[in-house]
Short mmCIF file of C-alpha atoms in Angstrom, two decimals:
data_model
loop_
_atom_site.label_atom_id
_atom_site.label_comp_id
_atom_site.label_asym_id
_atom_site.label_seq_id
_atom_site.Cartn_x
_atom_site.Cartn_y
_atom_site.Cartn_z
CA MET A 1 0.10 -0.58 -0.27
CA ASP A 2 1.52 3.49 -0.97
CA PRO A 3 3.28 4.89 2.34
CA VAL A 4 2.27 8.11 1.31
CA ARG A 5 -0.98 7.68 1.03
CA ASN A 6 -0.80 6.30 4.90
CA PRO A 7 -4.01 7.01 6.61
CA PHE A 8 -2.99 5.73 10.40
CA ALA A 9 0.10 8.47 10.28
CA PRO A 10 -0.87 11.32 12.66
CA GLY A 11 -3.05 13.85 11.34
CA ALA A 12 -3.84 12.01 8.43
CA GLY A 13 -7.17 11.09 9.36
CA GLN A 14 -10.24 13.25 9.50
CA ARG A 15 -11.78 11.36 12.96
CA PRO A 16 -8.34 9.40 14.69
CA PRO A 17 -8.57 6.60 16.34
CA GLU A 18 -9.33 7.78 19.52
CA LEU A 19 -12.13 9.06 18.54
CA ALA A 20 -13.94 5.62 17.51
CA GLY A 21 -16.56 5.24 19.98
CA ARG A 22 -16.42 8.43 22.01
CA GLU A 23 -19.92 8.91 20.79
CA ARG A 24 -21.41 9.03 24.07
CA GLU A 25 -19.31 11.41 25.48
CA LEU A 26 -19.59 13.65 22.60
CA GLU A 27 -23.12 14.11 23.02
CA ALA A 28 -23.29 14.53 26.00
CA PHE A 29 -20.83 17.28 25.81
CA GLU A 30 -22.76 19.07 24.35
CA VAL A 31 -25.80 18.72 26.18
CA VAL A 32 -24.00 20.23 29.28
CA LEU A 33 -22.57 23.00 26.75
CA GLU A 34 -26.89 24.08 26.25
CA ARG A 35 -27.38 23.64 30.13
CA VAL A 36 -24.59 26.02 30.43
CA ALA A 37 -25.26 28.16 27.71
CA ARG A 38 -29.14 28.52 29.26
CA GLY A 39 -27.86 29.54 32.51
CA ARG A 40 -28.49 25.95 34.13
CA PRO A 41 -26.58 25.27 36.78
CA GLU A 42 -24.60 21.47 35.29
CA ARG A 43 -21.64 20.19 37.02
CA SER A 44 -17.30 20.52 35.60
CA LEU A 45 -16.05 17.03 33.50
CA VAL A 46 -13.02 15.69 34.17
CA LEU A 47 -12.36 12.43 32.22
CA THR A 48 -9.71 9.79 33.68
CA GLY A 49 -7.97 7.03 32.03
CA LEU A 50 -4.75 5.01 31.20
CA ARG A 51 -2.27 6.69 28.90
CA GLY A 52 -3.15 5.56 25.54
CA VAL A 53 -6.90 5.65 25.55
CA GLY A 54 -7.63 9.04 24.08
CA LYS A 55 -7.59 11.48 26.45
CA THR A 56 -6.65 14.50 25.14
CA VAL A 57 -7.51 13.33 21.50
CA LEU A 58 -11.17 13.91 23.07
CA LEU A 59 -9.95 16.36 24.86
CA GLY A 60 -8.92 18.76 22.36
CA GLU A 61 -12.31 17.65 20.40
CA LEU A 62 -14.46 19.35 23.03
CA ARG A 63 -12.46 22.46 22.59
CA SER A 64 -14.03 22.61 18.64
CA MET A 65 -17.50 21.58 19.97
CA ALA A 66 -17.01 24.25 22.37
CA VAL A 67 -16.05 27.42 19.79
CA ARG A 68 -18.52 25.64 16.92
CA ARG A 69 -21.09 26.65 19.55
CA GLY A 70 -19.04 29.86 19.77
CA TRP A 71 -17.47 29.98 23.54
CA GLY A 72 -14.49 31.48 24.65
CA ALA A 73 -11.98 27.98 24.70
CA GLY A 74 -8.17 27.21 26.41
CA LYS A 75 -7.06 24.72 26.29
CA VAL A 76 -4.07 23.98 29.78
CA GLU A 77 -1.29 21.19 29.94
CA ALA A 78 -0.39 20.83 34.17
CA ARG A 79 2.99 20.16 34.72
CA PRO A 80 4.61 18.07 37.31
CA ASP A 81 5.75 20.99 40.09
CA ALA A 82 4.60 23.77 37.91
CA GLU A 83 2.28 26.54 39.31
CA LEU A 84 -1.16 26.79 37.60
CA ARG A 85 -1.19 30.55 37.28
CA ARG A 86 0.77 31.61 34.35
CA PRO A 87 -1.33 28.86 31.58
CA LEU A 88 -4.49 29.16 32.80
CA SER A 89 -3.59 33.01 32.80
CA ALA A 90 -3.00 31.95 28.64
CA ALA A 91 -5.44 29.67 28.31
CA LEU A 92 -7.98 32.65 29.51
CA HIS A 93 -6.28 35.48 27.37
CA ARG A 94 -7.65 32.89 24.48
CA ALA A 95 -10.59 32.77 25.70
CA ILE A 96 -11.47 36.61 25.73
CA ARG A 97 -9.71 36.72 22.91
CA ASP A 98 -12.60 34.21 21.73
CA LEU A 99 -15.55 36.66 23.14
CA ALA A 100 -13.58 39.94 22.27
CA VAL A 101 -14.36 39.07 18.71
CA LYS A 102 -17.92 39.52 19.32
CA HIS A 103 -18.05 41.97 22.12
CA ARG A 104 -19.36 45.36 20.95
CA ALA A 105 -18.36 47.41 24.24
CA PRO A 106 -14.32 47.43 23.78
CA ASP A 107 -14.00 48.92 26.86
CA ARG A 108 -16.14 46.08 28.79
CA VAL A 109 -13.24 43.24 27.26
CA ASP A 110 -10.60 45.58 28.29
CA GLU A 111 -12.28 45.26 32.06
CA VAL A 112 -11.20 42.06 32.23
CA LEU A 113 -8.07 41.57 30.33
CA ALA A 114 -7.35 43.79 32.63
CA VAL A 115 -8.29 41.72 35.98
CA LEU A 116 -7.10 39.22 33.57
CA LYS A 117 -3.33 40.44 34.31
CA ALA A 118 -3.72 41.01 37.83
CA PHE A 119 -3.88 36.82 37.93
CA ALA A 120 -1.77 36.38 35.59
CA LEU A 121 1.39 39.11 37.56
CA LYS A 122 0.58 37.53 40.71
CA ALA A 123 2.36 33.78 39.57
CA ASN A 124 5.56 36.53 39.42
CA ARG A 125 8.32 36.66 42.58
CA PRO A 126 7.97 38.96 44.57
CA ASP A 127 11.42 39.12 45.45
CA ALA A 128 12.86 38.34 41.34
CA LYS A 129 14.50 41.08 39.72
CA MET A 130 12.99 43.44 37.10
CA ARG A 131 14.85 41.79 33.61
CA ASP A 132 12.99 38.07 35.11
CA ARG A 133 9.92 39.40 35.92
CA TRP A 134 7.20 37.25 33.29
CA GLN A 135 4.88 39.81 31.43
CA PRO A 136 1.61 37.45 29.71
CA GLY A 137 1.22 40.36 26.87
CA ILE A 138 -1.99 41.90 27.49
CA ASP A 139 -1.70 45.39 26.94
CA VAL A 140 -4.08 46.50 30.34
CA PRO A 141 -2.44 48.30 32.58
CA PRO A 142 -3.47 45.65 35.84
CA ALA A 143 -6.46 46.12 37.54
CA GLN A 144 -6.46 47.16 41.30
CA GLY A 145 -8.19 44.84 43.68
CA ARG A 146 -9.67 42.22 41.82
CA ALA A 147 -7.84 38.65 41.62
CA ASP A 148 -4.22 40.22 42.59
CA SER A 149 -4.58 38.64 46.34
CA GLY A 150 -1.60 36.10 45.88
CA ASP A 151 -4.13 33.46 47.02
CA ILE A 152 -4.04 31.56 44.38
CA GLU A 153 -7.57 30.26 45.85
CA ILE A 154 -9.65 33.82 46.04
CA ASP A 155 -7.95 34.91 43.01
CA LEU A 156 -9.15 32.30 41.15
CA VAL A 157 -13.39 32.41 41.69
CA GLU A 158 -12.68 36.16 41.28
CA LEU A 159 -11.35 35.30 37.58
CA PHE A 160 -13.57 32.85 36.79
CA SER A 161 -16.31 35.00 37.85
CA ASP A 162 -15.63 38.36 35.35
CA VAL A 163 -14.15 35.67 32.20
CA ALA A 164 -17.51 34.24 33.32
CA GLU A 165 -20.03 37.70 33.03
CA LEU A 166 -18.06 37.94 30.16
CA ALA A 167 -19.27 35.41 28.08
CA ALA A 168 -22.72 36.05 29.01
CA ASP A 169 -22.01 39.98 27.40
CA VAL A 170 -22.70 37.48 24.04
CA GLY A 171 -24.88 34.50 25.55
CA THR A 172 -22.25 32.20 25.08
CA GLY A 173 -19.59 30.53 28.00
CA VAL A 174 -16.57 29.97 28.52
CA ALA A 175 -14.44 26.52 28.12
CA LEU A 176 -11.53 25.78 29.76
CA LEU A 177 -9.65 22.67 29.11
CA ILE A 178 -6.69 21.35 31.70
CA ASP A 179 -4.83 18.32 30.79
CA GLU A 180 -2.55 15.33 33.01
CA ILE A 181 -4.76 17.45 35.63
CA GLN A 182 -2.99 14.42 38.56
CA ASP A 183 0.06 17.55 38.09
CA LEU A 184 -1.61 20.22 39.24
CA VAL A 185 0.71 20.96 42.56
CA PRO A 186 -1.92 20.31 45.76
CA GLU A 187 -2.78 25.02 46.10
CA ASP A 188 -4.14 25.17 42.39
CA VAL A 189 -6.04 21.47 42.83
CA SER A 190 -7.84 23.34 46.04
CA ALA A 191 -8.46 26.85 44.67
CA LEU A 192 -10.00 25.21 41.54
CA CYS A 193 -11.69 22.97 42.73
CA ALA A 194 -13.60 26.39 44.98
CA ALA A 195 -13.73 27.68 42.43
CA CYS A 196 -15.63 25.35 40.34
CA HIS A 197 -18.05 25.27 43.70
CA GLU A 198 -18.04 28.93 43.12
CA LEU A 199 -19.60 28.65 39.48
CA SER A 200 -22.16 25.58 40.29
CA GLN A 201 -23.51 28.06 43.25
CA SER A 202 -23.83 31.26 41.10
CA GLY A 203 -25.20 29.29 37.28
CA THR A 204 -22.78 30.90 35.27
CA PRO A 205 -21.25 30.08 31.72
CA LEU A 206 -17.63 28.70 32.57
CA VAL A 207 -17.41 25.06 32.45
CA VAL A 208 -14.31 22.99 33.63
CA VAL A 209 -13.15 19.54 31.45
CA GLY A 210 -10.48 18.27 33.46
CA ALA A 211 -8.11 14.50 32.06
CA GLY A 212 -5.56 12.27 33.79
CA LEU A 213 -4.51 9.77 34.99
CA PRO A 214 -7.77 7.02 36.96
CA HIS A 215 -6.53 8.68 39.92
CA VAL A 216 -7.61 11.34 39.36
CA PRO A 217 -11.30 11.21 41.32
CA ALA A 218 -8.87 10.68 44.54
CA VAL A 219 -6.87 13.15 44.47
CA LEU A 220 -9.56 16.13 44.29
CA SER A 221 -11.70 14.43 47.07
CA ALA A 222 -7.88 14.47 48.36
CA SER A 223 -7.94 18.08 48.47
CA LYS A 224 -11.88 19.40 48.97
CA SER A 225 -14.42 16.77 50.24
CA TYR A 226 -17.43 17.83 48.17
CA SER A 227 -15.24 17.80 45.09
CA GLU A 228 -17.27 14.08 43.80
CA ARG A 229 -20.52 16.50 43.69
CA LEU A 230 -18.49 19.03 41.86
CA PHE A 231 -17.58 17.54 38.78
CA ARG A 232 -19.14 14.53 35.94
CA TYR A 233 -16.84 11.10 35.53
CA THR A 234 -15.73 9.52 33.31
CA ARG A 235 -14.08 6.23 32.54
CA ILE A 236 -12.57 6.78 29.74
CA ASP A 237 -11.69 3.05 28.30
CA ARG A 238 -10.05 0.79 25.47
CA LEU A 239 -12.43 0.92 22.52
CA SER A 240 -15.43 -2.48 22.97
CA ARG A 241 -14.33 -5.24 19.40
CA SER A 242 -16.58 -3.42 16.79
CA ASP A 243 -15.84 0.13 17.41
CA ALA A 244 -12.10 -0.90 17.14
CA ASP A 245 -13.29 -1.71 13.90
CA ARG A 246 -14.56 0.85 13.63
CA ALA A 247 -11.62 2.59 14.01
CA VAL A 248 -10.08 1.12 11.39
CA LEU A 249 -12.39 0.32 9.26
CA ALA A 250 -12.75 4.36 8.49
CA PRO A 251 -9.46 5.42 7.51
CA VAL A 252 -8.87 2.75 6.00
CA GLU A 253 -12.30 2.91 3.44
CA ARG A 254 -11.31 7.32 3.07
CA GLU A 255 -8.78 5.36 0.63
CA GLU A 256 -10.63 3.54 -1.38
CA ALA A 257 -8.58 0.18 0.13
CA GLU A 258 -9.91 -2.86 2.02
CA ILE A 259 -8.97 -5.06 5.56
CA ALA A 260 -9.77 -7.99 5.29
CA PRO A 261 -11.92 -9.33 8.64
CA HIS A 262 -9.89 -12.00 9.92
CA ALA A 263 -6.57 -8.69 9.22
CA LEU A 264 -9.29 -6.68 11.76
CA GLU A 265 -8.91 -9.43 14.48
CA ALA A 266 -5.60 -10.00 14.31
CA LEU A 267 -5.24 -5.79 14.95
CA PHE A 268 -7.85 -6.38 17.72
CA THR A 269 -5.34 -9.00 19.48
CA ALA A 270 -1.94 -7.12 18.55
CA SER A 271 -3.82 -3.83 19.94
CA GLY A 272 -5.76 -4.85 22.77
CA GLY A 273 -8.31 -2.01 22.02
CA TYR A 274 -6.85 0.46 22.87
CA PRO A 275 -6.60 3.25 20.13
CA TYR A 276 -2.89 4.60 20.50
CA PHE A 277 -1.91 0.84 19.44
CA ILE A 278 -5.07 0.46 17.16
CA GLN A 279 -2.85 3.01 15.55
CA ALA A 280 0.56 2.35 15.77
CA TYR A 281 -0.42 -1.57 14.14
CA GLY A 282 -2.63 0.10 11.50
CA LYS A 283 0.45 2.39 10.06
CA ALA A 284 2.52 -0.63 10.01
CA ALA A 285 0.61 -2.92 8.61
CA TRP A 286 -0.42 -0.65 5.51
CA ASP A 287 3.25 0.19 4.98
CA ALA A 288 3.68 -3.96 4.43
CA ALA A 289 0.75 -4.51 2.70
CA PRO A 290 2.52 -5.02 -0.74
CA SER A 291 -1.31 -4.61 -2.24
CA ASN A 292 -4.97 -4.14 -1.28
CA PRO A 293 -6.83 -5.75 0.73
CA ILE A 294 -4.62 -5.46 4.12
CA THR A 295 -4.86 -9.72 5.15
CA GLU A 296 -3.55 -10.87 8.83
CA GLU A 297 -0.62 -12.62 7.23
CA ASP A 298 0.93 -8.72 6.62
CA VAL A 299 -0.81 -7.70 10.46
CA ARG A 300 1.93 -10.91 11.74
CA VAL A 301 4.44 -9.63 9.42
CA ALA A 302 4.34 -5.47 10.96
CA ALA A 303 3.76 -6.54 14.13
CA PRO A 304 7.85 -6.51 14.94
CA GLU A 305 7.97 -2.91 12.93
CA ALA A 306 4.93 -1.82 15.46
CA GLU A 307 6.37 -3.24 18.44
CA ALA A 308 9.62 -1.60 17.81
CA GLU A 309 8.46 1.58 17.57
CA LEU A 310 5.71 1.36 20.76
CA ALA A 311 8.87 0.13 22.72
CA VAL A 312 11.34 3.57 21.84
CA GLY A 313 8.59 6.13 21.41
CA PHE A 314 5.47 4.92 24.17
CA PHE A 315 7.56 3.16 26.77
CA GLY A 316 10.46 3.89 26.54
CA SER A 317 10.41 6.91 27.28
CA ARG A 318 8.75 6.51 30.30
CA TYR A 319 10.95 4.14 30.79
CA GLU A 320 14.35 5.55 30.98
CA ARG A 321 12.78 8.69 33.26
CA ALA A 322 13.18 5.58 35.87
CA THR A 323 15.95 5.88 38.55
CA PRO A 324 17.73 2.36 39.47
CA ALA A 325 15.80 1.81 42.09
CA GLU A 326 12.39 2.47 40.56
CA ARG A 327 12.83 -0.23 37.51
CA GLU A 328 12.95 -2.37 39.85
CA TYR A 329 10.09 -1.74 41.92
CA LEU A 330 8.62 -2.04 37.57
CA ARG A 331 10.36 -5.13 36.89
CA ALA A 332 9.11 -6.80 40.97
CA MET A 333 4.80 -5.22 39.26
CA ALA A 334 5.62 -7.35 35.55
CA GLU A 335 6.20 -10.30 37.67
CA LEU A 336 3.89 -10.35 39.76
CA THR A 337 1.28 -9.35 37.13
CA GLN A 338 3.00 -11.71 33.90
CA GLY A 339 2.48 -8.95 32.37
CA ARG A 340 -1.19 -8.38 32.27
CA ASP A 341 -2.58 -4.89 33.34
CA GLU A 342 -3.56 -5.59 36.32
CA SER A 343 -2.63 -4.55 39.45
CA ALA A 344 -0.16 -6.10 42.27
CA GLY A 345 -0.44 -5.42 46.08
CA THR A 346 2.59 -3.60 47.34
CA SER A 347 3.23 -5.89 50.29
CA ASP A 348 2.76 -8.07 47.64
CA VAL A 349 5.80 -5.79 45.75
CA ALA A 350 7.92 -5.48 49.65
CA VAL A 351 7.77 -9.78 50.03
CA PHE A 352 8.88 -10.32 46.23
CA LEU A 353 11.91 -7.88 46.34
CA GLY A 354 12.71 -9.05 49.86
CA ARG A 355 12.25 -5.83 51.23
CA LYS A 356 10.48 -4.51 54.26
CA PRO A 357 7.01 -1.79 52.85
CA SER A 358 8.74 1.55 54.23
CA SER A 359 12.12 1.45 52.40
CA LEU A 360 10.05 0.99 49.06
CA SER A 361 7.77 4.15 50.11
CA PRO A 362 10.20 6.47 47.54
CA ALA A 363 10.45 4.96 44.95
CA ARG A 364 6.17 4.31 44.73
CA ASP A 365 6.24 7.94 45.97
CA SER A 366 8.21 9.15 42.35
CA LEU A 367 6.63 6.47 40.35
CA MET A 368 3.02 8.71 41.40
CA LYS A 369 4.72 11.50 40.62
CA LYS A 370 6.14 10.58 37.79
CA GLY A 371 3.02 9.15 36.34
CA LEU A 372 4.30 5.83 36.09
CA VAL A 373 1.58 4.16 38.36
CA TYR A 374 -1.29 4.90 40.13
CA SER A 375 -2.88 3.19 43.78
CA ALA A 376 -6.09 1.70 41.86
CA GLU A 377 -7.19 0.86 45.08
CA ARG A 378 -5.84 0.69 48.69
CA GLY A 379 -2.65 -1.20 48.64
CA HIS A 380 -2.73 -2.20 45.06
CA ILE A 381 -0.38 -0.07 42.06
CA ALA A 382 -0.87 -0.71 39.13
CA PHE A 383 0.61 1.08 35.53
CA THR A 384 -0.99 3.81 33.97
CA VAL A 385 0.66 2.94 30.33
CA PRO A 386 -1.14 -0.75 29.33
CA HIS A 387 1.04 -4.01 27.91
CA PHE A 388 3.28 -2.21 29.50
CA GLY A 389 3.83 -4.73 32.39
CA ASN A 390 5.28 -7.11 29.46
CA TYR A 391 7.26 -4.26 27.60
CA LEU A 392 9.15 -5.10 31.08
CA LEU A 393 8.85 -8.24 30.86
CA GLY A 394 10.94 -8.60 26.90
CA ARG A 395 13.84 -6.45 29.10
CA LEU A 396 13.83 -8.61 31.83
CA ASP A 397 17.65 -10.04 30.84
CA ASP A 398 18.69 -5.80 29.87
#
């Protein structure tokens, strides 16, 4: 098959595999947009799931849906140990610019931009030298006495309220999308929950959509006990067989090509239904197929190529971030689960390694902070990356 036309190459498809089978989530968000626009109370959303299930792509599609409805929209990617104020300022600046083109009162827009600038400037340390101070690129003087207390919880509530009121002026709303939400520092998690609580009480047209690993609900709950009432949690999982087949068939048929039924079955078996893997194996199978249709043999021949690419770009890049002590912990998990996508008991890991559980806590906590593992339930730990255990078993002789 022509590699130039490969529909599984990144950016090649009109609708990537990560969105196949996500109709329920898309329809639910459409309802949220409609309810919020009408001034009705609605909870913010949190998408949770393992790596490779398409959370980030889905988040991007939700942003596009909001923009198509005339909403202001901005997206943030949280990073470990980085405060939220600066990237959030940039995201809301983008959202306000979306709203400004509709607003008939430029002075009103400038008032909100002034509040945003006051909020943003508090990202600078008080003792920072002038040359080191970040400037947010907002061409109005900062407001005084609004969203500039330095307390992120107070400031975020005031900022969200003002931005939402600006959207209400033009009969629309604002969507703030936050990826990797588990990486927010505790103070920012608390502030975000407080702001969402205020939004839910007042019915203002601003909705937060977060995405992160499976333990995000526990992170939010640890910050604010009422967080479970603030968010609608949606678990994003691997695709069913029928949805996985659609994820393959749609791009193939757009190129006026075909794929044999047994090849579809082989792709599902290899990928486990995880969208990222479907794309990797699909791309390799397309390149390996000498003619139309793609066959089961093409998938078999292409599998090593896909696995090599995943080993470097998906698994290996994460494994390399682990220290020797952390790798020992990861390999113990892999052996205990025999490479399956299951959780391992933390006490079982200690017994396997012949160590006291307390001595392994630093490695486990560091792996959680790096996003390589998560607490599946009390006393159990699991990989955030599908098939990671199987990958690690293949490295035991390294």
